[in-house]
Amino acid sequence: MKLIKFLLISALVVMSIDAKQKVNVNFSNLQINDFVKLISKITKKNILINNKIVGTVNLISNAPIYDTELMGILISVLETKGYTLIEKGSIFEVVRSVDAAKHNTKVINQGKKAYGSLMVTQSIKIDGENVDIVAAKIRYLISKTAKLMTMKESNMILITDYPKNIETIKRVIKDIAINTNYIVKVIHIDNVEAKKVQTKLTTIVKSLFNTKIASQKINIVLDDNTNSLILIGIKQNIQKLEQLIKTLDVESTASNGVKIYALKNSDAISVLKSLNEIISKQTFADPTMKPNLSASSEINAIIAIGDPVILKGIKLIIDELDKEKYQVYIQARIIEINKNNSDNLGIKYGFDAASLSSGGLYALSTAFGGVSPVGDITGLTTLLETEGLSKGFALGATLAFLEEKGASKSISNPSILCINNQESSIYVGKTISVSTGSTVVAGQTNNSFKREDVGLTLTITPRVSSSEKVTLKVEAILENVLDDGASNATGQPVTSKQEIKTQAILRHAESIVIGGLVKSYEVEYRSAVPILGSIPGIGDMLFAYTTVTNESDNLVVILTPYIIEKSEKLSQLQKDLGMLANLQKKYNKEVFKRIEEKGLKYDNNKKLDESIVEEDEF
């Protein structure tokens, strides 16, 4: 029955062959072996079948097909069963697909087009890419039974597959092998360092192109010998960078990247230290872009060498560091107040002066105030408010009164001009010799000494917070000689040391009184009968006597700061202070006159009720 069916199909096919070699083929549930025989008869090809192939095939054709296409249909049917055809001379043999490469498949020369229906072998040359990477990308395109291998030594792919698959693979490789389109361009830089242009281009490329895509990557290689850049990439991208390089390759307006910044208000060494600290914390993508800085003490200037753009930033920092700094003019008054004399003075004038420390001075000065020394002082209204003037004059009158009456002694009235945040010091005292040892040479004793300062050392560091307020960091050290060495076995002087450290926030022209530095000592007083007390020998024994009194002096330091925003205001300040000194003298004269007339009671409620100085006097 099968034979009859096969003969009927064959007769139908042969009868339908026209002049153009087209056939109409239609069948269903045809055994594959019978289908092979049918194709062999139509194409007149000898086909050898060594294995029985089980299965059927269905083919529905609504239009005639060429007889040459029948061989391709046969190969497709065989492929579904794991078989294929190979050509051996005039005979086509049915073999397993996986073994096709072992049966001397036809080899297509490199570069030639593969055609036909049968498996062939061809080598494909890979240019500009790693052959293994390319093979991994196209492996999914080969047929199930194809064979593919790579040859690293020649960067080639060797493949056995159907011609249509091989042609598809070659087209894909051509598209993905993008390095074959890379070009190399050498661009000479004429006006600037090529290294600087390379750094800028590297940053620009990241923004201009998507470097995650291999075709968009551009390599920028520096050639120091010729001051050139070597660009490697696709032509379109290289052309864009060429235009950018022309824009960047312009002569710098800076003088060879060297700048000298003369300083007006700051020390060059200090500014250099600050700049180096800032630069040391910066990260430069290109280490050669780091500027070099040095200081010239002779001209008080910073010398900077580097990229003009970076130097602009450095100039901004220098301008800020070189701004005119606040200065603080400090008037200091160092007063010794004798306790015994101040007690006697208090008894005489009726005020409590038992403890004239800083608090005692403030308390006493209230009795000298309460009046306005002037109605208005042209040029001084910005120096002190009326209340401040009153307090300042009152304190000044208090000190002058104590000194006039012998209760105090002015040790020193120094003035010092301090720069904001910088330490300044005042020393008032004397220098003594202190033995450091002795040596005996040839029976002769040689003593060695060192010089020691003994007195008051005042150290002040101002910190201005505004044009009206300043913080004073004050350190006062009082050293005194208790025994010059005559009263002890060592023969060495004995000294004492008292130290005060404090901080105070003061307004402009406001005073602070620092006390607590006390000096104690003994004083001998000799009383004698006139004439008789001078008789040698018996005068001291019969007509004179000596008493020893313990004395103590309270050392008081009064500081008054004046904030100076600009140096040109210093001369105006000194002029104003001179006017205030004259006013203080007139104020003292009138106040002392009232005290002598009415006495002075320590009563804050009692006020002198009229102005001491009339406005028209100025």
Coordinates of C-alpha atoms in Angstrom, one line a residue, residues 4-590:
I4 CA 1.4 2.5 -4.3
K5 CA 1.1 5.8 -2.4
F6 CA 4.7 6.7 -3.0
L7 CA 4.3 5.9 -6.8
L8 CA 1.2 8.1 -7.0
I9 CA 3.0 11.1 -5.4
S10 CA 6.0 10.6 -7.7
A11 CA 3.8 10.5 -10.8
L12 CA 2.0 13.7 -9.6
V13 CA 5.2 15.5 -9.0
V14 CA 6.8 14.5 -12.3
M15 CA 3.7 15.3 -14.3
S16 CA 3.7 18.9 -12.7
I17 CA 7.2 19.8 -13.6
D18 CA 7.1 22.8 -15.9
A19 CA 9.8 24.4 -18.1
K20 CA 11.0 26.5 -15.2
Q21 CA 11.7 23.4 -13.0
K22 CA 8.9 24.1 -10.5
V23 CA 7.0 21.4 -8.8
N24 CA 3.8 21.1 -6.7
V25 CA 4.4 19.0 -3.7
N26 CA 1.7 18.1 -1.2
F27 CA 1.7 15.1 1.2
S28 CA 0.9 14.1 4.7
N29 CA 2.2 11.4 7.1
L30 CA 4.9 10.4 4.6
Q31 CA 7.6 8.3 6.1
I32 CA 10.9 10.2 6.2
N33 CA 12.7 7.4 4.4
D34 CA 10.1 7.6 1.6
F35 CA 10.5 11.4 1.6
V36 CA 14.3 10.9 1.1
K37 CA 13.6 8.6 -1.9
L38 CA 11.2 11.2 -3.3
I39 CA 13.6 14.0 -3.1
S40 CA 16.3 11.9 -4.6
K41 CA 14.1 11.0 -7.6
I42 CA 13.0 14.6 -8.2
T43 CA 16.5 16.2 -7.9
K44 CA 18.2 13.2 -9.5
K45 CA 20.7 13.1 -6.6
N46 CA 22.1 9.9 -5.2
I47 CA 21.4 9.8 -1.5
L48 CA 22.9 7.2 0.8
I49 CA 21.0 6.2 3.9
N50 CA 23.0 4.2 6.5
N51 CA 20.6 4.7 9.4
K52 CA 16.9 4.1 9.5
I53 CA 15.1 7.3 10.3
V54 CA 11.9 6.9 12.1
G55 CA 9.1 9.5 11.6
T56 CA 6.8 11.1 9.1
V57 CA 6.7 14.4 7.4
N58 CA 3.9 16.7 6.2
L59 CA 4.3 19.3 3.5
I60 CA 1.6 21.6 2.2
S61 CA 2.4 23.7 -0.7
N62 CA -0.1 26.3 -2.2
A63 CA 2.3 27.4 -4.9
P64 CA 5.0 25.6 -6.9
I65 CA 8.6 25.6 -5.5
Y66 CA 11.8 25.1 -7.3
D67 CA 13.3 21.7 -7.3
T68 CA 16.6 23.1 -5.9
E69 CA 14.7 24.1 -2.8
L70 CA 13.6 20.5 -2.1
M71 CA 17.1 19.7 -1.0
G72 CA 16.9 22.4 1.7
I73 CA 13.5 21.1 2.8
L74 CA 15.1 17.6 3.1
I75 CA 17.9 18.9 5.3
S76 CA 15.5 20.7 7.5
V77 CA 13.5 17.6 8.0
L78 CA 16.6 15.5 8.7
E79 CA 17.8 18.2 11.2
T80 CA 14.8 17.7 13.3
K81 CA 15.8 14.1 13.7
G82 CA 19.4 14.9 14.4
Y83 CA 20.7 14.1 10.9
T84 CA 22.0 16.1 7.9
L85 CA 23.4 15.5 4.5
I86 CA 27.0 15.7 3.4
E87 CA 28.4 15.6 -0.1
K88 CA 30.9 13.0 -1.1
G89 CA 31.5 13.3 -4.8
S90 CA 28.4 12.5 -6.7
I91 CA 26.7 10.9 -3.6
F92 CA 24.9 12.6 -0.7
E93 CA 25.1 10.7 2.5
V94 CA 22.8 11.0 5.5
V95 CA 24.9 11.3 8.7
R96 CA 24.4 12.5 12.3
S97 CA 24.5 16.3 12.5
V98 CA 27.0 16.2 15.4
D99 CA 29.4 14.2 13.2
A100 CA 29.1 16.3 10.1
A101 CA 32.4 18.1 10.8
K102 CA 34.2 14.8 10.8
H103 CA 33.0 13.9 7.3
N104 CA 35.1 16.4 5.4
T105 CA 32.5 19.1 4.9
K106 CA 33.2 21.6 2.2
V107 CA 35.6 24.4 3.1
I108 CA 34.8 27.9 2.0
N109 CA 37.8 30.2 1.6
Q110 CA 38.2 33.1 4.0
G111 CA 36.3 36.1 2.9
K112 CA 34.1 34.2 0.4
K113 CA 30.3 34.0 0.7
A114 CA 29.0 30.7 2.0
Y115 CA 25.9 29.4 0.0
G116 CA 23.9 26.2 -0.4
S117 CA 22.0 24.0 1.9
L118 CA 24.7 21.7 3.2
M119 CA 27.0 22.3 6.2
V120 CA 30.3 24.0 5.3
T121 CA 33.4 25.0 7.2
Q122 CA 34.8 28.5 7.1
S123 CA 37.4 30.6 9.0
I124 CA 36.5 34.2 10.0
K125 CA 39.2 36.8 10.7
I126 CA 38.5 39.1 13.7
D127 CA 40.1 42.6 13.6
G128 CA 40.4 44.9 16.5
E129 CA 38.7 42.7 19.1
N130 CA 39.7 39.7 21.2
V131 CA 38.5 36.6 19.4
D132 CA 37.2 34.9 22.5
I133 CA 35.1 37.9 23.4
V134 CA 33.6 38.0 19.9
A135 CA 33.0 34.2 19.9
A136 CA 31.1 34.5 23.3
K137 CA 28.9 37.2 21.8
I138 CA 27.9 35.3 18.6
R139 CA 27.8 31.7 19.9
Y140 CA 24.0 31.7 20.4
L141 CA 23.6 32.3 16.6
I142 CA 25.1 29.0 15.5
S143 CA 22.8 25.9 15.0
K144 CA 22.4 23.3 17.6
T145 CA 24.8 20.8 16.0
A146 CA 27.3 23.3 14.7
K147 CA 31.0 23.4 15.8
L148 CA 32.9 26.6 16.7
M149 CA 36.4 27.1 17.9
T150 CA 38.8 30.1 18.3
M151 CA 42.4 30.4 17.3
K152 CA 44.1 33.0 19.5
E153 CA 47.4 32.9 17.7
S154 CA 45.7 34.2 14.5
N155 CA 42.6 35.8 16.2
M156 CA 40.3 33.8 14.0
I157 CA 37.0 31.8 14.5
L158 CA 36.7 28.4 12.8
I159 CA 33.1 27.3 12.3
T160 CA 31.2 24.4 10.8
D161 CA 27.5 25.3 10.2
Y162 CA 24.9 25.9 7.6
P163 CA 25.8 28.7 5.1
K164 CA 22.9 30.9 6.1
N165 CA 24.0 30.8 9.7
I166 CA 27.6 31.5 8.8
E167 CA 26.6 34.6 6.8
T168 CA 24.5 35.9 9.6
I169 CA 27.4 35.5 12.0
K170 CA 29.7 37.4 9.7
R171 CA 27.3 40.3 9.5
V172 CA 26.9 40.4 13.2
I173 CA 30.7 40.3 13.8
K174 CA 31.1 43.2 11.4
D175 CA 28.7 45.3 13.5
I176 CA 30.1 44.5 16.9
A177 CA 33.8 44.7 15.9
I178 CA 33.7 48.5 16.5
N179 CA 37.5 48.9 16.9
T180 CA 37.8 48.3 13.2
N181 CA 36.4 51.9 12.8
Y182 CA 38.8 53.5 15.3
I183 CA 41.2 56.1 14.0
V184 CA 44.3 57.6 15.6
K185 CA 44.8 61.3 15.5
V186 CA 47.9 63.2 16.8
I187 CA 47.2 66.8 17.7
H188 CA 50.1 69.2 18.6
I189 CA 49.4 71.7 21.4
D190 CA 51.0 75.1 20.7
N191 CA 50.2 77.5 23.5
V192 CA 49.7 75.6 26.7
E193 CA 51.0 72.4 28.4
A194 CA 49.5 69.3 26.8
K195 CA 49.2 67.8 30.3
K196 CA 46.7 70.5 31.3
V197 CA 44.6 70.0 28.2
Q198 CA 44.6 66.3 28.7
T199 CA 43.3 66.7 32.2
K200 CA 40.4 68.9 31.0
L201 CA 39.6 66.7 28.1
T202 CA 39.4 63.6 30.3
T203 CA 36.7 65.4 32.4
I204 CA 34.9 66.6 29.3
V205 CA 34.8 63.2 27.7
K206 CA 32.9 61.7 30.7
S207 CA 30.2 64.3 30.2
L208 CA 30.1 64.4 26.4
F209 CA 30.2 60.7 25.6
N210 CA 28.7 57.6 27.3
T211 CA 31.9 55.8 28.1
K212 CA 30.0 52.8 29.2
I213 CA 29.4 52.1 25.5
A214 CA 32.5 50.6 24.0
S215 CA 32.2 52.5 20.7
Q216 CA 32.1 55.8 22.6
K217 CA 35.3 55.3 24.5
I218 CA 38.2 57.6 23.6
N219 CA 41.7 57.2 24.7
I220 CA 43.7 60.4 25.2
V221 CA 47.5 59.7 25.4
L222 CA 50.0 62.4 26.3
D223 CA 53.3 62.8 24.4
D224 CA 55.5 65.0 26.6
N225 CA 58.4 65.0 24.1
T226 CA 56.3 66.8 21.4
N227 CA 53.7 68.4 23.7
S228 CA 51.0 66.6 21.8
L229 CA 47.9 64.5 22.5
I230 CA 47.2 61.2 20.7
L231 CA 43.4 60.6 20.4
I232 CA 42.1 57.1 19.7
G233 CA 38.4 56.5 19.0
I234 CA 35.8 56.6 16.3
K235 CA 36.0 59.4 13.7
Q236 CA 33.0 61.4 14.8
N237 CA 34.1 61.6 18.4
I238 CA 37.7 62.5 17.5
Q239 CA 36.4 65.4 15.3
K240 CA 34.4 66.8 18.3
L241 CA 37.5 66.7 20.5
E242 CA 39.6 68.4 17.9
Q243 CA 37.3 71.5 18.0
L244 CA 37.5 71.5 21.8
I245 CA 41.3 71.4 21.7
K246 CA 41.4 74.4 19.4
T247 CA 39.4 76.3 21.9
L248 CA 41.5 75.2 24.9
D249 CA 44.8 75.8 23.1
V250 CA 45.1 79.5 23.6
E251 CA 47.9 81.5 25.1
S252 CA 47.3 82.2 28.8
T253 CA 46.8 85.8 29.9
A254 CA 48.8 85.0 33.0
S255 CA 52.6 85.8 33.2
N256 CA 53.8 82.2 32.7
G257 CA 51.6 81.1 35.7
V258 CA 53.6 83.2 38.2
K259 CA 51.9 85.7 40.5
I260 CA 53.3 87.9 43.3
Y261 CA 50.8 89.0 45.9
A262 CA 52.1 91.9 48.1
L263 CA 50.6 91.9 51.5
K264 CA 49.5 95.2 53.2
N265 CA 48.2 94.1 56.6
S266 CA 49.5 90.5 57.3
D267 CA 52.8 88.8 57.7
A268 CA 53.8 86.8 54.7
I269 CA 55.1 83.9 56.7
S270 CA 51.9 83.5 58.6
V271 CA 49.8 83.7 55.5
L272 CA 52.0 81.1 53.8
K273 CA 51.4 78.7 56.7
S274 CA 47.7 79.1 56.4
L275 CA 47.7 78.6 52.6
N276 CA 49.9 75.5 52.8
E277 CA 47.5 74.0 55.4
I278 CA 44.6 74.6 53.0
I279 CA 46.4 73.2 49.9
S280 CA 47.6 70.1 51.8
K281 CA 44.0 69.1 52.4
Q282 CA 43.0 69.4 48.7
T283 CA 43.0 66.6 46.3
F284 CA 44.2 67.2 42.7
A285 CA 43.3 64.8 39.9
D286 CA 46.6 65.8 38.4
P287 CA 49.4 66.2 41.0
T288 CA 51.3 68.5 38.7
M289 CA 48.4 71.0 39.0
K290 CA 49.3 71.6 42.7
P291 CA 50.6 75.2 43.0
N292 CA 53.9 76.0 44.5
L293 CA 53.9 78.8 47.1
S294 CA 56.7 80.6 48.9
A295 CA 57.0 83.8 51.0
S296 CA 59.4 86.7 50.6
S297 CA 60.1 88.4 54.0
E298 CA 61.9 91.3 52.3
I299 CA 58.9 92.5 50.3
N300 CA 56.3 90.8 52.6
A301 CA 54.7 89.0 49.6
I302 CA 53.5 85.6 48.6
I303 CA 55.0 84.1 45.4
A304 CA 52.7 81.6 43.7
I305 CA 53.4 79.4 40.7
G306 CA 50.6 77.3 39.1
D307 CA 47.6 77.1 36.9
P308 CA 46.0 80.6 36.4
V309 CA 42.6 79.2 37.4
I310 CA 43.9 77.8 40.7
L311 CA 45.8 81.0 41.3
K312 CA 42.6 83.0 41.1
G313 CA 41.2 80.9 44.0
I314 CA 44.4 81.5 46.0
K315 CA 44.1 85.2 45.5
L316 CA 40.6 85.2 47.0
I317 CA 42.0 83.5 50.1
I318 CA 44.9 85.9 50.3
D319 CA 42.6 88.9 50.0
E320 CA 40.6 87.6 53.0
L321 CA 43.7 86.8 55.1
D322 CA 45.2 90.2 54.3
K323 CA 42.2 92.3 55.3
E324 CA 43.0 95.1 57.8
K325 CA 42.8 93.7 61.2
Y326 CA 41.2 95.1 64.3
Q327 CA 43.6 96.8 66.7
V328 CA 43.0 97.4 70.4
Y329 CA 44.7 100.4 72.1
I330 CA 44.9 99.6 75.8
Q331 CA 45.6 102.1 78.5
A332 CA 47.0 100.5 81.6
R333 CA 47.4 102.1 85.1
I334 CA 49.3 100.3 87.7
I335 CA 48.6 101.7 91.2
E336 CA 49.9 100.7 94.6
I337 CA 47.4 101.5 97.4
N338 CA 48.8 101.5 100.9
K339 CA 46.4 99.9 103.4
N340 CA 47.3 102.0 106.5
N341 CA 47.2 105.3 104.6
S342 CA 43.9 104.5 103.0
D343 CA 42.4 103.6 106.4
N344 CA 43.6 106.9 107.8
L345 CA 42.2 108.7 104.8
G346 CA 38.8 107.0 105.2
I347 CA 38.6 108.1 108.9
K348 CA 39.4 111.7 108.0
Y349 CA 36.9 112.0 105.1
G350 CA 34.3 109.6 106.3
F351 CA 34.3 106.8 103.8
D352 CA 34.9 103.0 104.1
A353 CA 38.4 102.4 102.7
A354 CA 39.2 99.3 104.8
S355 CA 39.7 97.2 101.7
L356 CA 40.6 99.2 98.6
S357 CA 40.7 96.3 96.2
S358 CA 39.0 96.4 92.8
G359 CA 35.6 96.3 94.5
G360 CA 36.7 99.0 96.9
L361 CA 37.7 101.3 94.1
Y362 CA 34.4 100.9 92.3
A363 CA 32.5 101.5 95.4
L364 CA 34.5 104.6 96.3
S365 CA 34.3 106.1 92.8
T366 CA 30.5 106.2 92.9
A367 CA 30.8 109.0 95.5
F368 CA 32.9 110.9 92.9
G369 CA 30.4 110.6 90.1
G370 CA 26.7 111.3 89.6
V371 CA 27.3 114.4 87.6
S372 CA 27.9 115.0 83.9
P373 CA 31.2 116.7 83.3
V374 CA 30.0 118.2 80.0
G375 CA 26.7 118.7 78.3
D376 CA 28.2 117.7 74.9
I377 CA 31.7 117.1 73.6
T378 CA 32.1 117.5 69.9
G379 CA 34.1 114.7 68.4
L380 CA 33.9 112.5 71.5
T381 CA 30.3 111.3 71.4
T382 CA 31.3 108.2 69.5
L383 CA 34.1 107.5 72.0
L384 CA 32.0 107.3 75.1
E385 CA 28.3 107.7 76.0
T386 CA 27.4 110.2 78.7
E387 CA 27.1 107.4 81.3
G388 CA 30.5 106.1 80.3
L389 CA 32.1 109.5 80.6
S390 CA 30.7 109.9 84.1
K391 CA 32.0 106.5 85.3
G392 CA 35.4 107.1 83.6
F393 CA 35.8 110.6 85.2
A394 CA 34.7 109.3 88.6
L395 CA 37.2 106.5 88.6
G396 CA 39.9 108.8 87.5
A397 CA 39.1 111.3 90.2
T398 CA 39.2 108.5 92.8
L399 CA 42.7 107.5 91.8
A400 CA 43.9 111.0 91.7
F401 CA 42.4 111.8 95.1
L402 CA 44.1 108.7 96.7
E403 CA 47.4 109.6 95.2
E404 CA 47.2 113.3 96.2
K405 CA 46.5 112.2 99.8
G406 CA 49.4 109.7 99.9
A407 CA 47.2 106.6 100.0
S408 CA 48.4 105.4 96.6
K409 CA 51.3 105.6 94.3
S410 CA 51.3 105.4 90.5
I411 CA 53.8 102.8 89.5
S412 CA 53.4 103.0 85.8
N413 CA 50.9 104.3 83.2
P414 CA 51.9 102.4 80.0
S415 CA 49.8 102.3 76.8
I416 CA 50.0 99.4 74.4
L417 CA 48.6 98.9 70.9
C418 CA 47.6 95.3 70.3
I419 CA 46.7 93.5 67.1
N420 CA 43.6 91.4 67.3
N421 CA 44.3 87.8 68.6
Q422 CA 48.0 88.5 69.2
E423 CA 49.6 88.5 72.5
S424 CA 51.2 91.7 73.9
S425 CA 53.0 92.2 77.2
I426 CA 54.0 95.0 79.7
Y427 CA 56.8 94.6 82.3
V428 CA 57.4 97.0 85.2
G429 CA 60.1 96.1 87.7
K430 CA 63.8 95.7 88.3
T431 CA 66.5 93.1 87.7
I432 CA 68.4 91.5 90.6
S433 CA 71.4 89.3 90.7
V434 CA 71.0 85.8 92.1
S435 CA 74.0 83.6 92.9
T436 CA 74.1 80.3 91.0
G437 CA 77.1 78.8 92.7
S438 CA 80.8 79.3 93.5
T439 CA 84.1 77.7 92.6
V440 CA 87.5 77.7 94.3
V441 CA 90.5 78.1 92.1
A442 CA 94.0 78.3 93.7
G443 CA 92.4 79.2 97.0
Q444 CA 90.3 82.0 95.5
T445 CA 86.5 81.7 95.6
N446 CA 84.7 82.8 92.4
N447 CA 81.0 83.3 92.6
S448 CA 78.7 83.1 89.6
F449 CA 75.4 85.0 89.2
K450 CA 72.4 85.2 87.0
R451 CA 70.0 88.1 86.4
E452 CA 66.4 87.7 87.4
D453 CA 63.5 90.1 86.6
V454 CA 61.4 91.0 89.7
G455 CA 58.3 93.1 89.2
L456 CA 54.9 93.0 87.4
T457 CA 54.5 91.3 84.1
L458 CA 51.2 92.0 82.4
T459 CA 50.3 89.9 79.3
I460 CA 47.2 90.8 77.3
T461 CA 45.6 89.0 74.3
P462 CA 42.6 90.9 72.8
R463 CA 39.8 89.2 70.8
V464 CA 37.5 91.6 69.1
S465 CA 33.9 90.2 68.5
S466 CA 32.5 93.5 67.1
S467 CA 33.3 97.1 66.8
E468 CA 31.9 97.7 70.2
K469 CA 33.0 94.7 72.2
V470 CA 36.3 93.0 73.0
T471 CA 37.4 90.0 75.1
L472 CA 40.6 90.5 77.0
K473 CA 42.6 87.5 78.1
V474 CA 44.8 88.9 81.0
E475 CA 47.6 87.3 82.9
A476 CA 49.3 89.3 85.6
I477 CA 52.4 88.0 87.5
L478 CA 53.8 90.0 90.5
E479 CA 57.2 89.0 91.8
N480 CA 58.6 90.7 94.8
V481 CA 61.8 90.5 96.9
L482 CA 61.0 89.5 100.5
D483 CA 64.6 89.2 101.7
D484 CA 67.7 90.5 99.9
G485 CA 69.8 87.8 101.5
A486 CA 71.0 89.7 104.5
S487 CA 68.6 88.0 106.9
N488 CA 69.3 84.4 106.0
A489 CA 72.2 82.0 106.1
T490 CA 72.3 81.3 102.4
G491 CA 72.8 84.9 101.5
Q492 CA 70.4 84.5 98.6
P493 CA 67.5 86.8 98.0
V494 CA 64.0 85.4 98.7
T495 CA 61.3 86.3 96.3
S496 CA 57.5 85.8 96.2
K497 CA 55.3 85.3 93.2
Q498 CA 51.6 86.0 92.7
E499 CA 49.8 85.2 89.5
I500 CA 46.3 86.1 88.2
K501 CA 44.7 84.8 85.0
T502 CA 41.4 86.0 83.9
Q503 CA 39.2 86.9 80.9
A504 CA 36.8 89.8 80.7
I505 CA 34.3 91.0 78.0
L506 CA 34.4 94.8 77.8
R507 CA 32.7 97.4 75.8
H508 CA 34.7 100.0 73.9
A509 CA 36.4 102.4 76.4
E510 CA 35.1 100.4 79.4
S511 CA 37.6 99.9 82.3
I512 CA 38.4 96.8 84.3
V513 CA 40.1 96.9 87.7
I514 CA 42.2 93.8 88.5
G515 CA 43.2 93.5 92.2
G516 CA 44.3 90.9 94.7
L517 CA 48.1 91.4 94.2
V518 CA 49.2 92.2 97.8
K519 CA 52.8 93.1 98.8
S520 CA 53.5 92.9 102.6
Y521 CA 56.7 94.2 104.3
E522 CA 58.0 95.7 107.6
V523 CA 59.0 99.4 108.1
E524 CA 61.1 100.7 110.9
Y525 CA 60.2 104.1 112.4
R526 CA 62.8 105.9 114.7
S527 CA 61.5 108.6 117.2
A528 CA 64.0 110.7 119.1
V529 CA 64.3 113.8 121.4
P530 CA 65.6 116.7 119.5
I531 CA 69.4 117.2 119.9
L532 CA 69.6 114.7 122.8
G533 CA 68.7 111.8 120.5
S534 CA 71.7 112.6 118.3
I535 CA 74.2 112.1 121.1
P536 CA 76.4 109.1 120.1
G537 CA 75.9 106.1 122.3
I538 CA 73.5 107.3 124.9
G539 CA 71.2 109.1 122.4
D540 CA 69.7 105.8 121.0
M541 CA 69.5 104.3 124.5
L542 CA 68.0 107.1 126.5
F543 CA 66.4 109.6 124.2
A544 CA 65.2 107.6 121.1
Y545 CA 63.2 104.5 120.3
T546 CA 62.5 102.4 117.2
T547 CA 59.2 100.8 116.2
V548 CA 58.5 98.2 113.5
T549 CA 55.2 98.5 111.6
N550 CA 53.7 95.9 109.2
E551 CA 52.7 97.5 106.0
S552 CA 50.9 96.1 103.0
D553 CA 50.3 97.5 99.5
N554 CA 47.5 96.4 97.2
L555 CA 48.7 96.4 93.6
V556 CA 45.8 97.4 91.3
V557 CA 45.8 97.2 87.5
I558 CA 43.3 99.2 85.6
L559 CA 42.8 98.4 81.9
T560 CA 40.8 100.4 79.4
P561 CA 40.6 99.1 75.8
Y562 CA 39.7 101.2 72.8
I563 CA 38.8 99.3 69.6
I564 CA 40.2 100.6 66.4
E565 CA 38.7 99.3 63.2
K566 CA 41.0 101.1 60.8
S567 CA 44.5 102.4 61.4
E568 CA 43.7 106.0 60.3
K569 CA 41.4 106.2 63.4
L570 CA 44.3 105.8 65.8
S571 CA 45.4 109.5 65.5
Q572 CA 41.8 110.7 66.1
L573 CA 41.6 108.4 69.2
Q574 CA 44.8 109.9 70.6
K575 CA 43.5 113.4 70.0
D576 CA 40.2 112.5 71.8
L577 CA 42.1 110.9 74.7
G578 CA 44.2 114.1 75.1
M579 CA 41.0 116.1 75.3
L580 CA 39.6 113.7 77.9
A581 CA 42.8 114.1 80.0
N582 CA 42.3 117.8 80.1
L583 CA 38.7 117.4 81.1
Q584 CA 39.7 114.9 83.8
K585 CA 42.1 117.5 85.4
K586 CA 39.3 120.1 85.5
Y587 CA 36.8 117.5 86.8
N588 CA 39.3 116.5 89.6
K589 CA 39.9 120.1 90.6
E590 CA 36.2 120.9 91.1

